[in-house]
Coordinates of C-alpha atoms in Angstrom, one line a residue:
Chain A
X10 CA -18.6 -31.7 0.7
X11 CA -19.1 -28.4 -1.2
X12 CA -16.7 -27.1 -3.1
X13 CA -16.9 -23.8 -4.8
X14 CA -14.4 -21.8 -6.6
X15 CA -13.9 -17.9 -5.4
X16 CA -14.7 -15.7 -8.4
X17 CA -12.6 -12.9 -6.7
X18 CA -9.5 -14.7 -5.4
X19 CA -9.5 -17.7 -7.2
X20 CA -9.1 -19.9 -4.6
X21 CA -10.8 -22.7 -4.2
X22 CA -13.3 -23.5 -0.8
X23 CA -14.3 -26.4 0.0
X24 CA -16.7 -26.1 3.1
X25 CA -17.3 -29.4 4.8
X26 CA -20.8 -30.6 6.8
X27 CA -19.4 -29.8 10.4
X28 CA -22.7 -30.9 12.6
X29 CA -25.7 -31.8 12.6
X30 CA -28.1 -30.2 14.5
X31 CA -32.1 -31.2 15.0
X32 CA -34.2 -28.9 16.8
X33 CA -37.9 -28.5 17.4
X34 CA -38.1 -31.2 15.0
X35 CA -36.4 -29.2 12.3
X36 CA -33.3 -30.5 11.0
X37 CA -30.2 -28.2 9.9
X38 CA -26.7 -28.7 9.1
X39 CA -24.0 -26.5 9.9
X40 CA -21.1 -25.8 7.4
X41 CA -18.1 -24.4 8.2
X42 CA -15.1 -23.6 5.3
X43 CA -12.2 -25.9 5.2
X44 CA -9.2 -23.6 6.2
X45 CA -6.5 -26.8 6.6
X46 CA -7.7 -29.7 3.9
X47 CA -6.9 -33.0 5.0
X48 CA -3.4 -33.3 3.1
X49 CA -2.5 -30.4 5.2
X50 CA -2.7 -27.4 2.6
X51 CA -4.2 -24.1 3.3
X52 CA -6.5 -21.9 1.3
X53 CA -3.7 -20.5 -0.6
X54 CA -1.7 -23.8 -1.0
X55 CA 0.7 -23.1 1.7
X56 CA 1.8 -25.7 4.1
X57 CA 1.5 -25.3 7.8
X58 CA 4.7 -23.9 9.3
X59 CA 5.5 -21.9 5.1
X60 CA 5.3 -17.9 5.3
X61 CA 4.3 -16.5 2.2
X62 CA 6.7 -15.4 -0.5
X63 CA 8.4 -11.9 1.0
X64 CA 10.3 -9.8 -1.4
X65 CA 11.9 -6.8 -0.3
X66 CA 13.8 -3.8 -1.6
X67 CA 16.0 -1.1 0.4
X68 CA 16.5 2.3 -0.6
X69 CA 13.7 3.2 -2.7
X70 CA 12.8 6.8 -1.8
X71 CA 15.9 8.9 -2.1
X72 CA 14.6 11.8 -0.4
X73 CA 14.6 10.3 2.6
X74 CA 17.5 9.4 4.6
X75 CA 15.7 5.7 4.7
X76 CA 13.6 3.4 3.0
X77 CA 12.3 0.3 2.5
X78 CA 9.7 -1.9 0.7
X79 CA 8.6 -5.1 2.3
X80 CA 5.9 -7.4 0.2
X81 CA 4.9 -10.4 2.0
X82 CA 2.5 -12.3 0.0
X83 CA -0.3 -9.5 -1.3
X84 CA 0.5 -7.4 1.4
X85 CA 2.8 -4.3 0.4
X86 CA 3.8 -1.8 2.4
X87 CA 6.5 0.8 2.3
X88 CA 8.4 2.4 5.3
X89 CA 10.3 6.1 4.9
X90 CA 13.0 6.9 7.7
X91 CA 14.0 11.1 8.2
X92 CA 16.9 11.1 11.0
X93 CA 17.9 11.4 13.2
X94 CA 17.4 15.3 13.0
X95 CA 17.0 18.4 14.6
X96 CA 13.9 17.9 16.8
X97 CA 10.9 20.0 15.4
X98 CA 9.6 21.2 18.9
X99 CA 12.1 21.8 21.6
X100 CA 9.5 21.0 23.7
X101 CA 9.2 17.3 23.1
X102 CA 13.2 17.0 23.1
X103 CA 14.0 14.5 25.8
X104 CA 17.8 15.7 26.8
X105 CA 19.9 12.5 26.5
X106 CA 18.6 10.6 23.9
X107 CA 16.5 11.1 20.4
X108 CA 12.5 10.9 20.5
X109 CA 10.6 8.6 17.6
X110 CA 7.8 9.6 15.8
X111 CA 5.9 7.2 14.0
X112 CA 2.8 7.8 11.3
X113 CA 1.4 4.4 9.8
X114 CA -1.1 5.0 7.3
X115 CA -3.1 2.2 4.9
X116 CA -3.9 4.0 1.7
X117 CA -7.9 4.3 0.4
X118 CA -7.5 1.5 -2.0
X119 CA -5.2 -1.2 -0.1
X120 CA -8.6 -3.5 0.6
X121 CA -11.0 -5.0 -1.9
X122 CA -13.7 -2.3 -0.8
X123 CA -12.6 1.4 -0.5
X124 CA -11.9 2.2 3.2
X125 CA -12.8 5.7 4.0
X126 CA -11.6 5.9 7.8
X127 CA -8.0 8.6 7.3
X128 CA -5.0 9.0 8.9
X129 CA -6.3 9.9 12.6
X130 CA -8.4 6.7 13.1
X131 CA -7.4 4.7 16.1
X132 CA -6.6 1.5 14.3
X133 CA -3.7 4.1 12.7
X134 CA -2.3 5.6 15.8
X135 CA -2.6 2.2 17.5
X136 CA -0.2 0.4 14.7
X137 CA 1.6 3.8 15.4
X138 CA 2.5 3.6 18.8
X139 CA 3.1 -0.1 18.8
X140 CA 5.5 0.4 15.8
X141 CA 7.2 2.8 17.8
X142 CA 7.4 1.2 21.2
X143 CA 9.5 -1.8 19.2
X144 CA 11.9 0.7 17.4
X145 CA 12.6 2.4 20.6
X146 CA 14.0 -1.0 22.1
X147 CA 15.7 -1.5 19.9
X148 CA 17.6 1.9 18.3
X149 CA 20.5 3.1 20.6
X150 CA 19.1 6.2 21.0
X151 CA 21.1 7.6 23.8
X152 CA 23.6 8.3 21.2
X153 CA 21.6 11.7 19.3
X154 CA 20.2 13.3 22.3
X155 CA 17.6 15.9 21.8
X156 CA 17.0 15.0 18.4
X157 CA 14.2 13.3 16.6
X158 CA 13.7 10.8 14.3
X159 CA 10.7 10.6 12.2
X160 CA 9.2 7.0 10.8
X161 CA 6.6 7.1 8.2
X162 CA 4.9 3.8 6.9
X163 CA 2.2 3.2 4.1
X164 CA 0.5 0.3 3.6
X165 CA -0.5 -0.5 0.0
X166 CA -2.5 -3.2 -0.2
X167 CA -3.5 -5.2 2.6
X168 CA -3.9 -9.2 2.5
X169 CA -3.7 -9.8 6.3
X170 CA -0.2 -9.4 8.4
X171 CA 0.0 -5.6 7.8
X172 CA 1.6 -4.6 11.1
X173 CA 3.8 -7.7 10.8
X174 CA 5.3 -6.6 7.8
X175 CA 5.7 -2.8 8.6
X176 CA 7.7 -3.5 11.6
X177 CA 10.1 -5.9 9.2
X178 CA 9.6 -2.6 6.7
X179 CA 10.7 0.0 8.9
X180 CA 14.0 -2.2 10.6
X181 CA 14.9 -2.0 6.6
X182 CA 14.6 1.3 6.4
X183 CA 16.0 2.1 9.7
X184 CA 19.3 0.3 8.4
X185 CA 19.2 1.9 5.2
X186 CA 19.5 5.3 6.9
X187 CA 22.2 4.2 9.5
X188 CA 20.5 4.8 12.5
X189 CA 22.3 2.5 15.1
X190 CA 20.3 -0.3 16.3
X191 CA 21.2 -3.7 18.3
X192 CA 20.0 -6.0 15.7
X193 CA 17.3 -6.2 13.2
X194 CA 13.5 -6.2 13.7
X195 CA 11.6 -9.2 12.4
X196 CA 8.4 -9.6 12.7
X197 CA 5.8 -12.5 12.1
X198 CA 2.4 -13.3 12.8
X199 CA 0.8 -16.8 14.1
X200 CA -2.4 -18.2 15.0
X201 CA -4.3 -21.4 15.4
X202 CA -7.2 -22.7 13.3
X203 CA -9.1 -25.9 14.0
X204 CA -6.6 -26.9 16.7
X205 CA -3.8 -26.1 14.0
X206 CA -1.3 -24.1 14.5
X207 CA 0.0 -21.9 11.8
X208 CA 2.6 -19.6 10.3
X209 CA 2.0 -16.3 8.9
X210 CA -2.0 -15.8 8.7
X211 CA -3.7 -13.9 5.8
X212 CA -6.8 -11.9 5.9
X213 CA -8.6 -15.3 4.1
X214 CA -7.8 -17.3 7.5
X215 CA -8.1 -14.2 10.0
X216 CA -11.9 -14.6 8.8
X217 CA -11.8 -17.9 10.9
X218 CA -11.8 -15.7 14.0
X219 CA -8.8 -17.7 15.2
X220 CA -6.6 -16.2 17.7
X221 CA -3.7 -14.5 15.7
X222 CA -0.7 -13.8 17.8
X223 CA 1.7 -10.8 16.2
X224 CA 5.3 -11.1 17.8
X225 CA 8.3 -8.9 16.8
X226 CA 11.6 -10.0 18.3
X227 CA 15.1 -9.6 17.9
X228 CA 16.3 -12.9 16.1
X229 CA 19.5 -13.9 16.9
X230 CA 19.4 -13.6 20.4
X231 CA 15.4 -14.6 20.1
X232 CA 14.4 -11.8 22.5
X233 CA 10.3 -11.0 21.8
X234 CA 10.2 -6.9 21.7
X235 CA 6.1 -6.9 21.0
X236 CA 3.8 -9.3 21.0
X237 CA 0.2 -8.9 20.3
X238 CA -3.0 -10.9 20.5
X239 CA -6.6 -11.3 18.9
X240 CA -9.3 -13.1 20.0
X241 CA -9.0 -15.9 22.6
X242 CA -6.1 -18.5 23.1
X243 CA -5.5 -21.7 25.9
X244 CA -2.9 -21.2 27.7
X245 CA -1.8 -24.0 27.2
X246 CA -1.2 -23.7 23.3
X247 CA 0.3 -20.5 24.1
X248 CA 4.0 -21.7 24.1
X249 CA 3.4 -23.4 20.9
X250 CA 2.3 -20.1 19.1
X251 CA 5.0 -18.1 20.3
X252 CA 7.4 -20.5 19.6
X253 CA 6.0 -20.6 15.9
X254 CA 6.1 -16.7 15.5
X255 CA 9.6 -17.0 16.6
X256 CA 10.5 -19.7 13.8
X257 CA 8.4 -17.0 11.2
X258 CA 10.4 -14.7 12.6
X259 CA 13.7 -16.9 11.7
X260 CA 12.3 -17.2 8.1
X261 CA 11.8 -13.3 7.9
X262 CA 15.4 -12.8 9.3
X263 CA 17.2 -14.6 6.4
X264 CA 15.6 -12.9 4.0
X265 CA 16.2 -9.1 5.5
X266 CA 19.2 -10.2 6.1
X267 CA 20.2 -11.5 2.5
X268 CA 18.6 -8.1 1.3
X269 CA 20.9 -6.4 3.5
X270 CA 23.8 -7.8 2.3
X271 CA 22.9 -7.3 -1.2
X272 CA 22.4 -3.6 -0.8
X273 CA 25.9 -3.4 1.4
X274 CA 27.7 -5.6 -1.8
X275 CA 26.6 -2.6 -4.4
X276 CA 26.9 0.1 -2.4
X277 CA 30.5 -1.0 -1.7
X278 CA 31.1 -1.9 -5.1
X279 CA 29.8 1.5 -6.6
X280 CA 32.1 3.0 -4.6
X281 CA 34.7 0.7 -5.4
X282 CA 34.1 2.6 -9.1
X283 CA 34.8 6.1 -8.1
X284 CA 37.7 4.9 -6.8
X285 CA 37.0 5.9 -3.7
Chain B
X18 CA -15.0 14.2 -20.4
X19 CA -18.1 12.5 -21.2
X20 CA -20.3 11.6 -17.9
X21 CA -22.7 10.0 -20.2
X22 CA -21.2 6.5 -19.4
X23 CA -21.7 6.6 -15.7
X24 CA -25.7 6.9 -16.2
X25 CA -27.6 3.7 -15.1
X26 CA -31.0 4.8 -15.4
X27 CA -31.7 8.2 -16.7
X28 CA -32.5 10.7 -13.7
X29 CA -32.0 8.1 -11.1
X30 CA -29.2 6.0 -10.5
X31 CA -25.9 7.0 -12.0
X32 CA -22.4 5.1 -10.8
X33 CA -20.1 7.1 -8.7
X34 CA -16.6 6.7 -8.9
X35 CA -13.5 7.1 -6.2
X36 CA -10.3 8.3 -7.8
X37 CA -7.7 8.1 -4.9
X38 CA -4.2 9.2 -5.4
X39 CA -1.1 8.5 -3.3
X40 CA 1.8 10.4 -4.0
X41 CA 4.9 7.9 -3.2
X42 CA 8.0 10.6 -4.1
X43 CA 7.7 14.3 -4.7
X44 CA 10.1 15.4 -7.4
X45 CA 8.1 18.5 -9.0
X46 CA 5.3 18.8 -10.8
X47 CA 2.9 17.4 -8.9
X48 CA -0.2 17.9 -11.0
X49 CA 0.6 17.0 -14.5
X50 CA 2.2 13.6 -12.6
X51 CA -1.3 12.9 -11.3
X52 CA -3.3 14.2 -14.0
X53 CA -1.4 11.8 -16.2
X54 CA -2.0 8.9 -13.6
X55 CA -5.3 9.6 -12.8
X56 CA -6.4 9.5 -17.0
X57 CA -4.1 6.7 -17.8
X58 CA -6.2 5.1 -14.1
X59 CA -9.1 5.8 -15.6
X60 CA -8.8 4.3 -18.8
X61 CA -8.1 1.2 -17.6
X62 CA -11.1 0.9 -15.2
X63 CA -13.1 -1.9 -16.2
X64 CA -16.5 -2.3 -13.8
X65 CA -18.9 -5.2 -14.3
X66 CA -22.1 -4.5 -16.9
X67 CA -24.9 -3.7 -15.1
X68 CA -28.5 -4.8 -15.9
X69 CA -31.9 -4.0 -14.8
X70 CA -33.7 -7.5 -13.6
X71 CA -36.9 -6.0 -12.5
X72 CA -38.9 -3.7 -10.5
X73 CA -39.7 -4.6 -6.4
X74 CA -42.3 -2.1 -5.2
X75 CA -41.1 1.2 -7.3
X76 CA -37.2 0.0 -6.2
X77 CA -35.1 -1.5 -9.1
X78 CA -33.3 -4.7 -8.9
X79 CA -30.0 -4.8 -10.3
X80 CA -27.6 -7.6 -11.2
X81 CA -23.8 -7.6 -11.6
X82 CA -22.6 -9.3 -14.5
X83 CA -20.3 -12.0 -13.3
X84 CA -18.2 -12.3 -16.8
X85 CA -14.8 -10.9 -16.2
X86 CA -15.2 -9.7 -19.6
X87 CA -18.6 -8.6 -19.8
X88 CA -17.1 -4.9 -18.7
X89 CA -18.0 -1.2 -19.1
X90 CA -15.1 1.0 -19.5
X91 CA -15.2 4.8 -19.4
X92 CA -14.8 7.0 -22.5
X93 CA -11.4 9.2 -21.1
X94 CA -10.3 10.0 -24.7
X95 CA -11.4 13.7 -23.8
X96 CA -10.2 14.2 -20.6
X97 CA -8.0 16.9 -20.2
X98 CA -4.2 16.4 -18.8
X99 CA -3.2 19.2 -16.9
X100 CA 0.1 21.2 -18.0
X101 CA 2.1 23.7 -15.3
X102 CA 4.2 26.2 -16.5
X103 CA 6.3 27.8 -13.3
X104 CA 7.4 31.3 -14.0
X105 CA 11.0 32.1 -13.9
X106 CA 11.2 36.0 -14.7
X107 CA 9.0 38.3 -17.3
X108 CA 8.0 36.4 -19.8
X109 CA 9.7 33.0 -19.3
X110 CA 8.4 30.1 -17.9
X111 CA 9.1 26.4 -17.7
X112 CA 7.3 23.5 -18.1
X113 CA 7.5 20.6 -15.6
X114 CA 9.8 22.2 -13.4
X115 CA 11.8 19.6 -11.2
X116 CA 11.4 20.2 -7.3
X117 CA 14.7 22.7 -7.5
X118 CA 13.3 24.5 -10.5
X119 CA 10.1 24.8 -8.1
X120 CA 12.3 27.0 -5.7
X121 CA 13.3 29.6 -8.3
X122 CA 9.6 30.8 -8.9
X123 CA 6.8 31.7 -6.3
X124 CA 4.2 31.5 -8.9
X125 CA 2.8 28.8 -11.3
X126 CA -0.1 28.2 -13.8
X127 CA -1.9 25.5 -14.1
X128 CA -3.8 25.2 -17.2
X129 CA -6.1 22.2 -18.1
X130 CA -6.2 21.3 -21.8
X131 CA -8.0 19.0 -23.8
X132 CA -7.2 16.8 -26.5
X133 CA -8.8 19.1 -29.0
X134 CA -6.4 22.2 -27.8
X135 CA -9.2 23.6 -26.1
X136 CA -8.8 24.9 -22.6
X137 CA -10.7 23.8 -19.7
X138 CA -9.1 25.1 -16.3
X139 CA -6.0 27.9 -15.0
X140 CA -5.5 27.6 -11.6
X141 CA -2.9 30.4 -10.4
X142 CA -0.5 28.4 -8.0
X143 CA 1.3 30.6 -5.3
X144 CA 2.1 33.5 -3.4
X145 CA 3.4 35.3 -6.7
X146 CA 2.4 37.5 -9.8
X147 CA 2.2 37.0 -13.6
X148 CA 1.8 39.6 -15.8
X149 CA -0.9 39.2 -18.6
X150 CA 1.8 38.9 -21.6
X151 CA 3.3 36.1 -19.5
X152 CA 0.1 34.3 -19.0
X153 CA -1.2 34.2 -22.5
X154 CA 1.8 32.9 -24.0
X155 CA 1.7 29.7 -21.0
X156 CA -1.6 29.5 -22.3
X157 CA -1.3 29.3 -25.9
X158 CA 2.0 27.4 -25.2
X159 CA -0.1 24.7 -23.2
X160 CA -2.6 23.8 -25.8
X161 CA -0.4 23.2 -28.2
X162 CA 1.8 21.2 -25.8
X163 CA -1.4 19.9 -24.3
X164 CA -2.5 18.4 -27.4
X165 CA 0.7 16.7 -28.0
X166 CA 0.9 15.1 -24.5
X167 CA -2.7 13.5 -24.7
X168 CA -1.8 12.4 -28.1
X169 CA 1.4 10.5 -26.7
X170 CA -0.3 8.8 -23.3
X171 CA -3.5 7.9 -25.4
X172 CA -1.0 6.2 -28.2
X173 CA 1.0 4.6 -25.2
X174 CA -2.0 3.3 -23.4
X175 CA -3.5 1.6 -26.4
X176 CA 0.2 0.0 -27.2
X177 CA 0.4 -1.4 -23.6
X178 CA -3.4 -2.7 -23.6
X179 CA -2.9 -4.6 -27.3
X180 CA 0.4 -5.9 -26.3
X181 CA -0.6 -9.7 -26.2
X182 CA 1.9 -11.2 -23.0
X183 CA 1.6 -8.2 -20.9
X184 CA 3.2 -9.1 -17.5
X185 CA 1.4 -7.3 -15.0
X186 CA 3.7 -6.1 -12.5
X187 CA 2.6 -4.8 -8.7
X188 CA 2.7 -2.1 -7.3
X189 CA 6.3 -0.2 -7.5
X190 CA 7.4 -3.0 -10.1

């Protein structure tokens, strides 16, 4: 075994002789890096089924009628919410229920090496759309017809999970401008390494060009809104990553949820102040 | 600003730097804000020492210095902070107006200054005129005031660095 010690993350590798391999008389001997060690920690530490630490904070724009922060691990992103509203163009009005707009934009200096590719890049409007496809299902939008409401995310730094946690980052923000939904919108990615399967990957283990399954469902009633797939997966341990995203998705869920709360609790009591 | 620290070998390589700036909230006075952020940014770049390990058919061969404190830093003590005075009426004007200040005034000046009180940049900001009385007192008015400022964020910046147990928050705090 090699083990080496990450000067830029700190983490420590430890990549294992995988095979063998003579050819031609030539003799060469593969490596591969250690994502689960044998006690069943990964790269970072984490156990198996463990999502990283999440923090998150609710109302932190006050411009907007919404906003959220959501940090899962090093990936930061913040979500702003305008609506719902007078629509901009009459012409994309839709006349019995509100339109969504969605913009998701990583900033210049969320990955270790400056990424120069702005806000029109199809990665972007991708992570757009499919952002907004999940709000849709879930906001009651029959309620504000011909009006529009306006979604805005920004990923800060990126450490794997990005889209996972601006879906969780815009159902905060959604909430905090009282846009009427059915339930919150967690969200919560999974994937299998060496015939492991995992909670919550990170760009470290996405490297292992595992399939990572992204699934954003409702979670009380456990109904999956969007799900979304890299690389290549069995069928057959399909059903066990699904129902993994769905138990990150539970983990995600008591802590929005919590947040919620909180933010309700002062709100209330500030009012409670002005004697109101 | 001194560009004499960015020069690897004289003539031919130099280092290039990316200053990217997001603005999160938008409550006035956008560039003093930035100005402030990008020099205070600046002053805390550290990038690895660079040395020259040898010569490869006319094309030099650099290394990296892998010491986490074997660092360059850049010389920022004379960078200028820029300083926006928005004019109200003849002869008035603000500095760092707030975003509803911004709405009294079409017109603003933005006036670079240097440490030393000297002048660098005026930018006239808006659909707007300023008569010349107006203009030279901003002026005057920011280099004294511009002094003063980079006085203040060099002073902070050197407290925060030599505080021994700095917790170094994220993003937002």
């Amino acid at each position: 075994n090699l083990i080496v010690r990450c000067d830029v993350c700190g983490l420590i590798v430890i990549w294992r002789k995988k095979s063998i391999e003579s050819r031609g008389g030539e003799t060469a001997i593969r490596i591969g890096m250690e994502y689960i060690s044998e006690t069943g920690l990964r790269l970072d530490g984490r156990r198996v089924l463990e999502s990283r630490n999440i923090f998150c904070e609710i109302g932190i724009n006050p411009k907007s009628d919404g906003s959220a922060r959501f940090e899962i691990g090093n990936t930061k992103c913040i979500a702003s919410v305008y609506g719902p509203r007078e629509a901009r163009y009459h012409r994309d009005t839709i006349h019995d229920r509100a339109i969504v707009k969605c913009e998701f934009n990583s900033v210049h200096f969320s990955q270790s090496t400056r990424t120069t590719s702005r806000k029109n890049d199809r990665r972007s409007n991708d992570s757009a759309e499919i952002i907004r496809e999940t709000v849709e299902s879930v906001l009651l939008l029959h309620l504000y017809p011909r009006s529009q409401i306006d979604i805005s995310v920004e990923v800060l730094q990126s450490d794997g999970g990005e889209l996972a946690a601006a879906i969780n980052c815009v159902s905060l923000a959604l909430i905090d401008s009282g846009c009427p939904m059915k339930d919150f919108i967690c969200a919560s990615t999974s994937g299998l390494i060496d015939n492991t399967p995992l909670i919550d990957i990170n760009y470290a283990e996405r490297g292992a060009n595992g399939p990572v399954l992204l699934i954003a469902a409702l979670p009380k009633s456990q109904k999956i809104i969007t799900m979304q797939m890299e690389h290549k997966l069995e069928l057959k341990n399909l059903d066990r990553c699904i129902e993994l995203g769905l138990q990150g998705v539970s983990q995600v869920y008591e802590i929005l949820q919590e947040t919620v709360r909180k933010n309700a609790l002062q709100k209330f009591q500030s009012r409670e102040q002005l004697g109101v | 600003f001194s560009t004499a620290g960015l020069v690897v070998v004289p003539g031919k390589y130099v280092k290039a730097f990316y200053v990217d700036v997001e603005i999160l909230e938008c409550g006035g006075n956008l560039f003093d804000v930035v100005s402030l952020g990008v020099k205070a940014a600046l002053y805390a770049t550290r990038t690895p020492r660079i040395t020259i390990t040898g010569e490869d058919g006319g094309e030099l061969e650099f290394t990296l210095s892998d010491n986490p404190t074997d660092v360059d830093r850049l010389d920022v003590v004379n960078a200028p902070v820029l300083i926006t005075h928005l004019r109200i009426s003849e002869g008035v004007t603000v500095v760092d107006p707030t975003s509803e200040e911004e709405q009294c005034g079409p017109v603003s000046v933005v006036v670079g200054v240097a440490p030393n009180s000297t002048i660098c940049a005026v930018h006239l900001l808006g659909p707007g005129t300023i008569g010349p009385q107006t203009l030279q007192a901003a002026l005057k008015g920011s280099s004294v005031l511009g002094a003063d400022i980079n006085a203040r964020l060099l002073k902070k910046l050197r407290q925060e660095e030599s505080e021994p147990e700095r917790r170094i928050r994220g993003f937002l705090g």
